[in-house]
Coordinates of C-alpha atoms in Angstrom, one line a residue:
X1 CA 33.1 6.6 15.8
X2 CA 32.7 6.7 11.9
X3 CA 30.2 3.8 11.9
X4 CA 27.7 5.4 14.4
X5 CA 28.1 8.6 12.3
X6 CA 27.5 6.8 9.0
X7 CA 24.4 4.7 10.6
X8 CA 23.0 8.1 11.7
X9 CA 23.7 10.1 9.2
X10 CA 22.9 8.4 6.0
X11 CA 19.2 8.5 6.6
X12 CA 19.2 11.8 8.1
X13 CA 20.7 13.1 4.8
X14 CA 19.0 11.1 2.9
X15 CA 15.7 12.0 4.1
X16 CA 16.7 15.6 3.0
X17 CA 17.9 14.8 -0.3
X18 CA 14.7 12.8 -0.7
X19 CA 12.5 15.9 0.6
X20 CA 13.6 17.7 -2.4
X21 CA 14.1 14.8 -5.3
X22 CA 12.3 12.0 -4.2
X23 CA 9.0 12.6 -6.4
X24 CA 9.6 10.3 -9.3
X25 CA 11.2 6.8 -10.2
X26 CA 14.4 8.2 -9.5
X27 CA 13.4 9.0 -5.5
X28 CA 12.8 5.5 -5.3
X29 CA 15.5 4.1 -6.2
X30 CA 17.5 6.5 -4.0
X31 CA 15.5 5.4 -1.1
X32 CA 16.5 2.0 -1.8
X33 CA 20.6 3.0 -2.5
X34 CA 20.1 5.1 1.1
X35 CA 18.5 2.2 3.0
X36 CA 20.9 0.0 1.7
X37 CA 24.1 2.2 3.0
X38 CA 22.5 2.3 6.1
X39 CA 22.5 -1.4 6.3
X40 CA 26.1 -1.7 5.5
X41 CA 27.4 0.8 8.0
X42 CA 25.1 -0.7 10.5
X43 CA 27.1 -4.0 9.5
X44 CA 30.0 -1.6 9.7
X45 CA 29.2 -0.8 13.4
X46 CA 28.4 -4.6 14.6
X47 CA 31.9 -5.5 13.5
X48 CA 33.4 -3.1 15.7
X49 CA 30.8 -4.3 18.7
X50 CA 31.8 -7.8 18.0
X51 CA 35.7 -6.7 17.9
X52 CA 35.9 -4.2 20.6
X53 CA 32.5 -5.4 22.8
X54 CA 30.2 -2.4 24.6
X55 CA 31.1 1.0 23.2
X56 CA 30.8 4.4 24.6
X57 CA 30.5 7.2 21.9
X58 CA 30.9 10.8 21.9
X59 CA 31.0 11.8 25.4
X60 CA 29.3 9.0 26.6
X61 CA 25.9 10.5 24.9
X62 CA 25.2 7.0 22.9
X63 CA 26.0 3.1 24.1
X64 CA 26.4 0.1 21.8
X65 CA 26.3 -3.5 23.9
X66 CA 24.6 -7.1 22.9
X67 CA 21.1 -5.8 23.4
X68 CA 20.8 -2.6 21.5
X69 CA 23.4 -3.9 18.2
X70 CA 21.9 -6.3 17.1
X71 CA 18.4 -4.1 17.2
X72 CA 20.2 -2.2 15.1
X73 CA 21.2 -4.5 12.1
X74 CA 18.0 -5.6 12.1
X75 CA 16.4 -2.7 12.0
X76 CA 18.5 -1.7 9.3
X77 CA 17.9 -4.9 7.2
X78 CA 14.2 -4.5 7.2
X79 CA 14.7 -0.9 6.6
X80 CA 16.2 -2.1 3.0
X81 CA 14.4 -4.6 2.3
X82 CA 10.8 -2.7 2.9
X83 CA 12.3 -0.4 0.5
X84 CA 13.2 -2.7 -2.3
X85 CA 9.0 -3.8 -1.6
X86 CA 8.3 -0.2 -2.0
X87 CA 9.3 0.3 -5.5
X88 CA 7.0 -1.4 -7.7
X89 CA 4.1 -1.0 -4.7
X90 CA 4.6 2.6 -4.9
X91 CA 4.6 2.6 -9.0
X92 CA 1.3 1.0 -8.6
X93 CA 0.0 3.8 -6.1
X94 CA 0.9 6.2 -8.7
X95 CA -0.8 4.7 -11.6
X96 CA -4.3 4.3 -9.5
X97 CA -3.8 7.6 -8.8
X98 CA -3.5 7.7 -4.8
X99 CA -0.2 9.0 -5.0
X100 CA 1.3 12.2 -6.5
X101 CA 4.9 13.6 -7.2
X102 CA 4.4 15.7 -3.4
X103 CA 3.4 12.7 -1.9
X104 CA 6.0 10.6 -3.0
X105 CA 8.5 13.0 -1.5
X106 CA 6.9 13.2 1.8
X107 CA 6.6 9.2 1.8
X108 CA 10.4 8.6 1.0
X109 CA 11.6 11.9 3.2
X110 CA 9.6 10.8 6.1
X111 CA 10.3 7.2 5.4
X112 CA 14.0 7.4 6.2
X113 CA 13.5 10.0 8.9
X114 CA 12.1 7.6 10.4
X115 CA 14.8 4.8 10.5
X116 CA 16.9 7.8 11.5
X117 CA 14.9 8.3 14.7
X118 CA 14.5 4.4 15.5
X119 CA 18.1 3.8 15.1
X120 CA 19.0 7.2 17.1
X121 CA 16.7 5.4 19.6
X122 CA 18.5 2.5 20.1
X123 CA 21.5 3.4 20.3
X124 CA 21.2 6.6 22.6
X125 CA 22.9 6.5 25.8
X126 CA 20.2 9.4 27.2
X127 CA 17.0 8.1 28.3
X128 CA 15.8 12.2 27.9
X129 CA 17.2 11.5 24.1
X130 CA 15.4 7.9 23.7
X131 CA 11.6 10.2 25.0
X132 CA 12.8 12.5 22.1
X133 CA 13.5 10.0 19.3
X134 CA 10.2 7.8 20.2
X135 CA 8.8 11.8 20.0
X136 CA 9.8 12.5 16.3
X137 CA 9.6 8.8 15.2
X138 CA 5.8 9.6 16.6
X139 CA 5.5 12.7 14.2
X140 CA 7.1 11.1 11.3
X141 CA 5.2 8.2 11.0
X142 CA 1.7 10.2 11.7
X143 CA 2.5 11.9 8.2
X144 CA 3.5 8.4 6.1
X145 CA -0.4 6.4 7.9
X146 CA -2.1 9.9 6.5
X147 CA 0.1 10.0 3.1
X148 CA -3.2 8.8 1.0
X149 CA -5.1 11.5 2.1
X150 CA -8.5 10.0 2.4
X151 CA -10.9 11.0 4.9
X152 CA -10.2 7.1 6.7
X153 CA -6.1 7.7 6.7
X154 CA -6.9 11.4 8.1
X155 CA -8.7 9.8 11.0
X156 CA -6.1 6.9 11.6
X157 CA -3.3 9.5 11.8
X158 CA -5.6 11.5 14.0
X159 CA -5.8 8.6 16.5
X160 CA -2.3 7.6 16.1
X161 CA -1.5 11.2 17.3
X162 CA -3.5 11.8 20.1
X163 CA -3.4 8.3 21.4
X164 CA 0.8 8.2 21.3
X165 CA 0.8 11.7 22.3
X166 CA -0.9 11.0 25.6
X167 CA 1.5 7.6 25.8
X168 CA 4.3 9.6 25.4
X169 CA 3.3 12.3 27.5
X170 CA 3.4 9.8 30.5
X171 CA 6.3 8.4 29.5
X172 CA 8.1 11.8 29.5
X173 CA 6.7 12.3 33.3
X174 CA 8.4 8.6 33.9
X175 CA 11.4 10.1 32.8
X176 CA 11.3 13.3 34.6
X177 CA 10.7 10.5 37.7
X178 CA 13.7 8.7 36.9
X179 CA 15.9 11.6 36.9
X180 CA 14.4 12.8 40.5
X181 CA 15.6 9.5 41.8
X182 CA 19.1 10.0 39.7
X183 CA 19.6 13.7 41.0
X184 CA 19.2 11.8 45.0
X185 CA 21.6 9.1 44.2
X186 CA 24.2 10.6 42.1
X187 CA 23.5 14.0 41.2
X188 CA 22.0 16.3 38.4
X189 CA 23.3 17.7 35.4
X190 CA 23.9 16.0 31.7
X191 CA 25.2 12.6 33.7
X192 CA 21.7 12.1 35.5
X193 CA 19.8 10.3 32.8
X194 CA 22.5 8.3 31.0
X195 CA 21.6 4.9 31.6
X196 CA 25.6 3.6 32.0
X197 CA 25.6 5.4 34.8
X198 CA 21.6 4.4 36.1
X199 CA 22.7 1.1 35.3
X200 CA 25.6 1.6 37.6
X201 CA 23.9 3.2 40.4
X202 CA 20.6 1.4 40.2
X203 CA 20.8 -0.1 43.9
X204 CA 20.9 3.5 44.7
X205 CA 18.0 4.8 43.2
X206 CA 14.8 5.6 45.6
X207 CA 12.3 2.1 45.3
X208 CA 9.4 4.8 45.9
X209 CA 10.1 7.1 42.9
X210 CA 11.4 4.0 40.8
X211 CA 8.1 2.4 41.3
X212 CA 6.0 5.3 40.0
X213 CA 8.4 6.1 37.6
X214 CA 8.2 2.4 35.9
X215 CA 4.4 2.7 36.3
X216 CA 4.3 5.5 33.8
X217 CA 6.9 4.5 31.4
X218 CA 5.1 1.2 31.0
X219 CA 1.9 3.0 30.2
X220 CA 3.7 5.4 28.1
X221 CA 6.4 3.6 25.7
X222 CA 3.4 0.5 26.1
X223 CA 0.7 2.7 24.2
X224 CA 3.6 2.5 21.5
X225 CA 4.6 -1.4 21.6
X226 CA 0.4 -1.4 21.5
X227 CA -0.5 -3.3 24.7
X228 CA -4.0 -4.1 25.5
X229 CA -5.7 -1.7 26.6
X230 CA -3.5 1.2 24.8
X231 CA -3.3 -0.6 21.7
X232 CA -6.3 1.5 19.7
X233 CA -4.5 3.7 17.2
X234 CA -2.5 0.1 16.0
X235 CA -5.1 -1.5 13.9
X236 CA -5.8 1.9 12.1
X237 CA -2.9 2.8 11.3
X238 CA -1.9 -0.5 9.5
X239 CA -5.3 -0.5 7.7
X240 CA -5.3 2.8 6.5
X241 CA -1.4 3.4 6.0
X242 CA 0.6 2.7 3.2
X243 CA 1.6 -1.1 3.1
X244 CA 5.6 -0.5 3.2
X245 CA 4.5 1.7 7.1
X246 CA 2.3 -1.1 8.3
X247 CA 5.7 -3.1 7.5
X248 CA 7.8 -1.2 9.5
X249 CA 5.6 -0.3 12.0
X250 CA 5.3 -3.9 12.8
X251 CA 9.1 -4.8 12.4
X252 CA 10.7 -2.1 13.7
X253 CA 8.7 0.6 16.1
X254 CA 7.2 -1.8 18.0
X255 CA 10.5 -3.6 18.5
X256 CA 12.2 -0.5 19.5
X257 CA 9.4 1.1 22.1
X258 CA 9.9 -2.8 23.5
X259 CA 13.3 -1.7 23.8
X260 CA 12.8 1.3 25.9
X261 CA 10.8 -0.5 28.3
X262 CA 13.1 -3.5 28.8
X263 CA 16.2 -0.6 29.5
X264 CA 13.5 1.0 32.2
X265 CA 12.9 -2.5 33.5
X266 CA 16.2 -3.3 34.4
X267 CA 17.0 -0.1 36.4
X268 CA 13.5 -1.0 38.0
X269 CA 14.5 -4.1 38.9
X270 CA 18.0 -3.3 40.2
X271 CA 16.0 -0.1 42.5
X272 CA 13.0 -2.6 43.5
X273 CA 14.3 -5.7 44.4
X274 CA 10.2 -7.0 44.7
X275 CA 9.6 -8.2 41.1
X276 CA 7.1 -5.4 40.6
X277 CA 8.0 -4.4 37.1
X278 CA 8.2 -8.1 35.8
X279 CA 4.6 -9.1 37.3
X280 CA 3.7 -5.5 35.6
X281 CA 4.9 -6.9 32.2
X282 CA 3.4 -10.1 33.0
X283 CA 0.1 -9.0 33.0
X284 CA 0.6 -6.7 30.8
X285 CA 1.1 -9.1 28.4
X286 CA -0.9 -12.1 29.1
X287 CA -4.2 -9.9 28.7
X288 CA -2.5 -8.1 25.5
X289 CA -2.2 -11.9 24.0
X290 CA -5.9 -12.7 25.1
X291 CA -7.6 -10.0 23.8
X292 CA -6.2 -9.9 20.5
X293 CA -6.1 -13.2 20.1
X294 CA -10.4 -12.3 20.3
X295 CA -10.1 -9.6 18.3
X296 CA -8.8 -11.3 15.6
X297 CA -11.9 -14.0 14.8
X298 CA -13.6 -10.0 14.0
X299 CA -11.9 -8.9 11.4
X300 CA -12.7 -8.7 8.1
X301 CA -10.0 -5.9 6.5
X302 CA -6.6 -8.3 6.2
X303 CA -4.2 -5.8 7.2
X304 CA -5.8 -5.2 10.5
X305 CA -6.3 -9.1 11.0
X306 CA -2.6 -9.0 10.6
X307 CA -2.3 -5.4 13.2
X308 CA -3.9 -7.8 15.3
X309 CA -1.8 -10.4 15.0
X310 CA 1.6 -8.1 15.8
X311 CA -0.5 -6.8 18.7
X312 CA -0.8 -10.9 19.8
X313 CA 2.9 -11.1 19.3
X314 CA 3.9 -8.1 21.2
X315 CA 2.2 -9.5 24.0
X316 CA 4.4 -12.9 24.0
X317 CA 7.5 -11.4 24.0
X318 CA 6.0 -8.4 27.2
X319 CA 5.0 -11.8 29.0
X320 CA 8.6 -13.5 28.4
X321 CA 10.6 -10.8 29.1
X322 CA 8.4 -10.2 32.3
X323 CA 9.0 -13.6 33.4
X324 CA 12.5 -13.4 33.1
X325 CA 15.4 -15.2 33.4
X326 CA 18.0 -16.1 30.8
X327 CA 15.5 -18.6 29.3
X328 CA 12.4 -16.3 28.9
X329 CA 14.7 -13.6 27.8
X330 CA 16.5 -15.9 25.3
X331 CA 12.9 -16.4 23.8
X332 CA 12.2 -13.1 23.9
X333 CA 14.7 -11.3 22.1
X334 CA 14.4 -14.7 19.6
X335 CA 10.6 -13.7 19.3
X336 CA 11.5 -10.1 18.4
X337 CA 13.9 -11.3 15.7
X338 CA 11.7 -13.5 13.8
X339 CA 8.5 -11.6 14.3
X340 CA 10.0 -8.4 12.7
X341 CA 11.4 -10.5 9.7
X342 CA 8.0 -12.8 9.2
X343 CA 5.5 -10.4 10.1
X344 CA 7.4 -7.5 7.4
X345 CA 7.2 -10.7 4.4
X346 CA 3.5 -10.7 5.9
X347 CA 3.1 -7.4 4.6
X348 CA 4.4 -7.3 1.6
X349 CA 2.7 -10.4 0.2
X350 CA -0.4 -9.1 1.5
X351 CA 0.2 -5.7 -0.1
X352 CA 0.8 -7.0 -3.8
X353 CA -2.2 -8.9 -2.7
X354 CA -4.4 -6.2 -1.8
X355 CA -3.3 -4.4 -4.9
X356 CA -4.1 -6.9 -7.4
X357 CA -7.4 -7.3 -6.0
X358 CA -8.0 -3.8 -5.2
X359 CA -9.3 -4.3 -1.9
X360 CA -8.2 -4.9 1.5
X361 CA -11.2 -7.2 2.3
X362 CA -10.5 -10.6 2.7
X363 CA -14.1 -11.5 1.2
X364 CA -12.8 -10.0 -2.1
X365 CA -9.3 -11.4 -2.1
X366 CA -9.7 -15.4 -3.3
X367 CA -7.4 -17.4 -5.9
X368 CA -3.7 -15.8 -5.1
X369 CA -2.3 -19.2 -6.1
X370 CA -3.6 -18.9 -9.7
X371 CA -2.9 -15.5 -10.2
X372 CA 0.1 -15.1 -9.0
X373 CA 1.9 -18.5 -7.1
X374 CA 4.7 -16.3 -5.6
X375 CA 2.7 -14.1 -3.6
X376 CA -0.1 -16.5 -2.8
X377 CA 2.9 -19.4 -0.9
X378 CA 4.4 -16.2 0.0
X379 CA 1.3 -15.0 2.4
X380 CA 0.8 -18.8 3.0
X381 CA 4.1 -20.0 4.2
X382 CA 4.2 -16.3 6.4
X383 CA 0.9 -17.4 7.7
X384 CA 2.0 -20.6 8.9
X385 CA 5.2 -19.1 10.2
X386 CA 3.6 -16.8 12.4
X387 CA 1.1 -19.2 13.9
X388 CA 4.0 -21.1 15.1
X389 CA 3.7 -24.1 12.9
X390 CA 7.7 -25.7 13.2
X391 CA 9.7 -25.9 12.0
X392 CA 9.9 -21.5 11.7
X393 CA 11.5 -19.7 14.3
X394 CA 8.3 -18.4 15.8
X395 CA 7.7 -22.0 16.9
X396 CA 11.3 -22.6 18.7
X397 CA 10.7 -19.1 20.5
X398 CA 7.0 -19.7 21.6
X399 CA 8.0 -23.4 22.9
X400 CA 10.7 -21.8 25.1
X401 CA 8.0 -19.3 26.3
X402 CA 5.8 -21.7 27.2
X403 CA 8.2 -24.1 28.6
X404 CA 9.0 -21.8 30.8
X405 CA 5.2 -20.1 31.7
X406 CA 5.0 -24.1 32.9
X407 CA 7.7 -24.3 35.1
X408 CA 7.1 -20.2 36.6
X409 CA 3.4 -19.4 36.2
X410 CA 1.8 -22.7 35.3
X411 CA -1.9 -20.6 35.8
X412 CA -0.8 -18.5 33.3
X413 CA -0.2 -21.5 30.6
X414 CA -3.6 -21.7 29.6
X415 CA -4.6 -18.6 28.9
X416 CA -1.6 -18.8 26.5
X417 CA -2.6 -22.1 25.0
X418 CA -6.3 -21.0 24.4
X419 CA -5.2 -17.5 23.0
X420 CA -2.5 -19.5 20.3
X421 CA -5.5 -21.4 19.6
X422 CA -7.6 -19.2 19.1
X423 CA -5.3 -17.1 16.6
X424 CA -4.3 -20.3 14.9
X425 CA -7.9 -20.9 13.8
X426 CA -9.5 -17.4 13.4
X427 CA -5.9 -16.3 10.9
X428 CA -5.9 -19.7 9.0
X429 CA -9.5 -20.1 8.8
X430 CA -9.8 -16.6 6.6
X431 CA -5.8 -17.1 5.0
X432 CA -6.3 -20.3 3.3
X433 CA -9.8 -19.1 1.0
X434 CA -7.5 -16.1 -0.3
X435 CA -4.9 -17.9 -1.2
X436 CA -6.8 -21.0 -2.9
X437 CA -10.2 -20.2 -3.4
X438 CA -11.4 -19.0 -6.5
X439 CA -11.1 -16.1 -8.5
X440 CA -11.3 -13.0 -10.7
X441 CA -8.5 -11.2 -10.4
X442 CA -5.9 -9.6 -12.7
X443 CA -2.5 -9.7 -12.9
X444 CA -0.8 -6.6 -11.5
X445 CA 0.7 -3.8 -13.9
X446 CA 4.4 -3.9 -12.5
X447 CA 6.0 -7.3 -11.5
X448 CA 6.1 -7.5 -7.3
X449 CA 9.2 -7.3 -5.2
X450 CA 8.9 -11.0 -3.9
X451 CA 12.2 -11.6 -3.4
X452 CA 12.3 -9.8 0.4
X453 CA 9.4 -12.0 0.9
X454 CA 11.6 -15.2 0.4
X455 CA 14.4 -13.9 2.4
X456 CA 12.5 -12.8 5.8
X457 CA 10.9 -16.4 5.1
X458 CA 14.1 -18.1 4.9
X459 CA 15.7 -16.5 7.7
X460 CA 13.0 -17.2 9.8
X461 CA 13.2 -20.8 8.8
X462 CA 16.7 -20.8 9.6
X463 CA 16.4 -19.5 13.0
X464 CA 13.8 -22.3 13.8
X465 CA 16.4 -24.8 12.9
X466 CA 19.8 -23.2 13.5
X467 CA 21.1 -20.0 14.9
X468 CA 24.6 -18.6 14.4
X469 CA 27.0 -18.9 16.6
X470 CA 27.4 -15.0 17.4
X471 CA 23.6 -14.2 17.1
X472 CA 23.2 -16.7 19.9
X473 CA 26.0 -15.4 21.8
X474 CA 24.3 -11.8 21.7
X475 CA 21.1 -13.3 22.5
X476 CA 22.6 -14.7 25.6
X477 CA 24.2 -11.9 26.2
X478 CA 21.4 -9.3 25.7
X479 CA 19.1 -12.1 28.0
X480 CA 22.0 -12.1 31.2
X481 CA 22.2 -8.1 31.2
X482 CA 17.7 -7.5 30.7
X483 CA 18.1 -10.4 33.4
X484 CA 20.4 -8.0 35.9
X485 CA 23.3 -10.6 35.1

């Protein structure tokens, strides 16, 4: 299919191109004009998804259905729009003096390798292929966090390493497990890990080895979607990582290792029959939320307050997809959508805000609403947005998700309430002196991108008040097949 190969390909050839001329003003504009094609082809390819419905491609090898398309666009969008924020950020970077002509070819190179490898991800067929993808996309964002060089992003792409490593090193032996139980049910070779044919066959598939296997890909792809207690490398790597990463990493990889856990979880289901993998996630999630609900009160450095946060939010949707159900996975896959578009705008207020007052404490960033109104309502209105204040679209997909905690696992309902409370007051509490307390600081040297900020705000307003017709219908879609529908 041309649009698969266009969505693939761009960024793959753009990453080299960019490897060889993506030192100067001109490599960032390119990054932008690639990011941007890959948007449009990925529009390309959910035309034909909405015309033609599920789509095998290539010899089965990769699958486009509800659940993994619309993954896709978005992961594409806020692929283009982080590199729009990336311009004038980066131009900055270069005049302080933290990045150099080499650097700037590895950031944009790397950068778009690794929307190549998330959206290879998601749209594999080959659960051996998705290991492999979550692999490089592992490797390629270890070299954008340590990009600085300093001896503090050295360390955070040292822990991001070794801790994923080891995640993904169980979630390889998961896989191995999951084809053992395909080679009993329906024989070895190149068919054996396509998840069609799992999906097909999953009634089949040895409970014993399933089990096991589920146990490990949890753990594994988890360490990556940053559940409590694999969650260590996360913070770091936002804090020490350039600001257009921590964007990504928020929006996108921990959407997409999400992803590979909730295509594990319904073959686990299907083999199980017990509910096992769906209390897993349950827990999972409910102490993920918890805990870095805590965490958060700690924190002094804004863009790990804000790791924190994601790390909070991550936990919601593992908690509502382990519920279940059309409802829970409604809000779920609502929850992924507007926490990948508000938590990106997130970033790249807070980056222009960091830069302007040349720190990433919050003690030193005070008065963003006289210095510069865009940003400062930009981080505020984010803020609110991702505390859940209504009407944003965080707010509609946390009331489903506690609706419907009430009605399953009412002893599970506090522990949310408490956590959201706690969040509320330990993120506004430190938000609200930076933005109108007051200050010292300049104006920055280059004007900022704002204008992604505004349009992840506005599309998460919009979702809280109105979703579109065929969004919803993948949604419901997307929440009938996770649900074994």
């Amino acid at each position: 299919m041309e649009a698969l190969s266009l969505v693939l390909g761009i960024p793959l050839v753009g990453g080299l191109l960019l490897a060889i001329w993506g030192g100067g003003r001109a490599g960032q504009d390119l990054n932008a004009v690639v990011s941007f094609l890959t948007l449009a082809a990925a529009a390309w390819l959910t035309a034909d998804v909405i015309r033609d419905g599920p789509l095998l491609v290539w010899g089965e090898w990769f699958f486009l259905d509800a659940l993994n398309v619309f993954l896709v666009t978005l992961t594409a969008f806020v692929g283009f729009t982080t590199s729009l924020f990336s311009r004038p950020y980066m131009r900055i970077e270069v005049d302080h003096g933290k990045m150099t002509p080499g650097r700037m070819r590895l950031f944009h190179s790397m950068y778009q390798l690794f929307n190549c490898m998330m959206l290879v991800a998601l749209t594999t067929n080959n659960m051996g292929i998705l290991w492999v993808a979550m692999e490089a996309a592992t490797l390629t964002t270890v070299l954008l966090v340590s990009v600085y060089r300093t001896a503090a992003s050295l360390e955070a792409a040292w822990k991001y390493f070794i801790l994923c490593g080891v995640g993904i090193a169980q979630a390889l032996f998961g896989t191995i497990l999951l084809y053992l139980a395909a080679e009993r049910a329906i024989g070895g070779g190149d068919n054996a890990l396509l998840w069609t044919h799992l999906a097909e066959a999953k009634h089949l598939l040895d409970p014993r080895i399933l089990s096991l296997a589920f146990v490990f890909l949890l753990l594994g792809y988890g360490t990556k979607i940053g559940l409590v207690p694999v969650h260590n490398w996360l913070p770091d790597a936002h804090a020490e990582g350039p600001t257009p990463i921590s964007a990504v990493l928020s929006g996108l990889l921990l959407n997409v290792a999400l992803y590979a856990v909730l295509r594990c979880k319904v073959l686990a289901d299907g083999a199980l029959q017990n509910g096992l993998p769906g209390q897993m996630m349950i827990g999972f999630g409910l102490v993920t939320v918890v805990a870095a609900a805590f965490f958060l009160s700690r924190q002094r450095d804004v863009k790990r307050m804000f790791a924190y946060s994601s790390i909070e939010h991550m936990g919601i949707m593992t908690f509502a997809f382990g519920i279940g159900g059309p409802v829970a996975n409604f809000a779920g896959l609502l929850h992924m959508t507007v926490h990948a578009l508000i938590k990106s705008a997130i970033f790249f207020a807070v980056g222009h805000a960091t830069q302007k007052a040349g720190s990433q404490l919050m003690e030193d960033i005070r008065g963003l609403i006289k210095v510069s109104p865009t940003v400062g309502w930009g981080l505020m209105l984010g803020t609110l947005a991702i505390l859940g204040m209504p009407p944003f679209g965080v707010f509609a997909s946390e009331f489903l998700i506690l609706t419907t905690a009430m009605r399953e696992l009412p002893w599970a309902t506090p522990f949310l309430l408490i956590a959201l409370g706690v969040a509320f007051a330990a993120i506004f509490s430190k938000v609200q002196p930076m933005v109108f307390g007051e200050t010292s600081v300049r104006p920055l040297a280059h004007s900022p991108a704002l204008l992604p900020v505004f349009i992840h705000l506005g599309l998460g307003l919009m979702l809280g008040l109105y979703i579109p017709p065929y969004l919803n219908d993948w949604y419901q879609q997307a929440a009938r097949m996770i649900a074994g529908g």
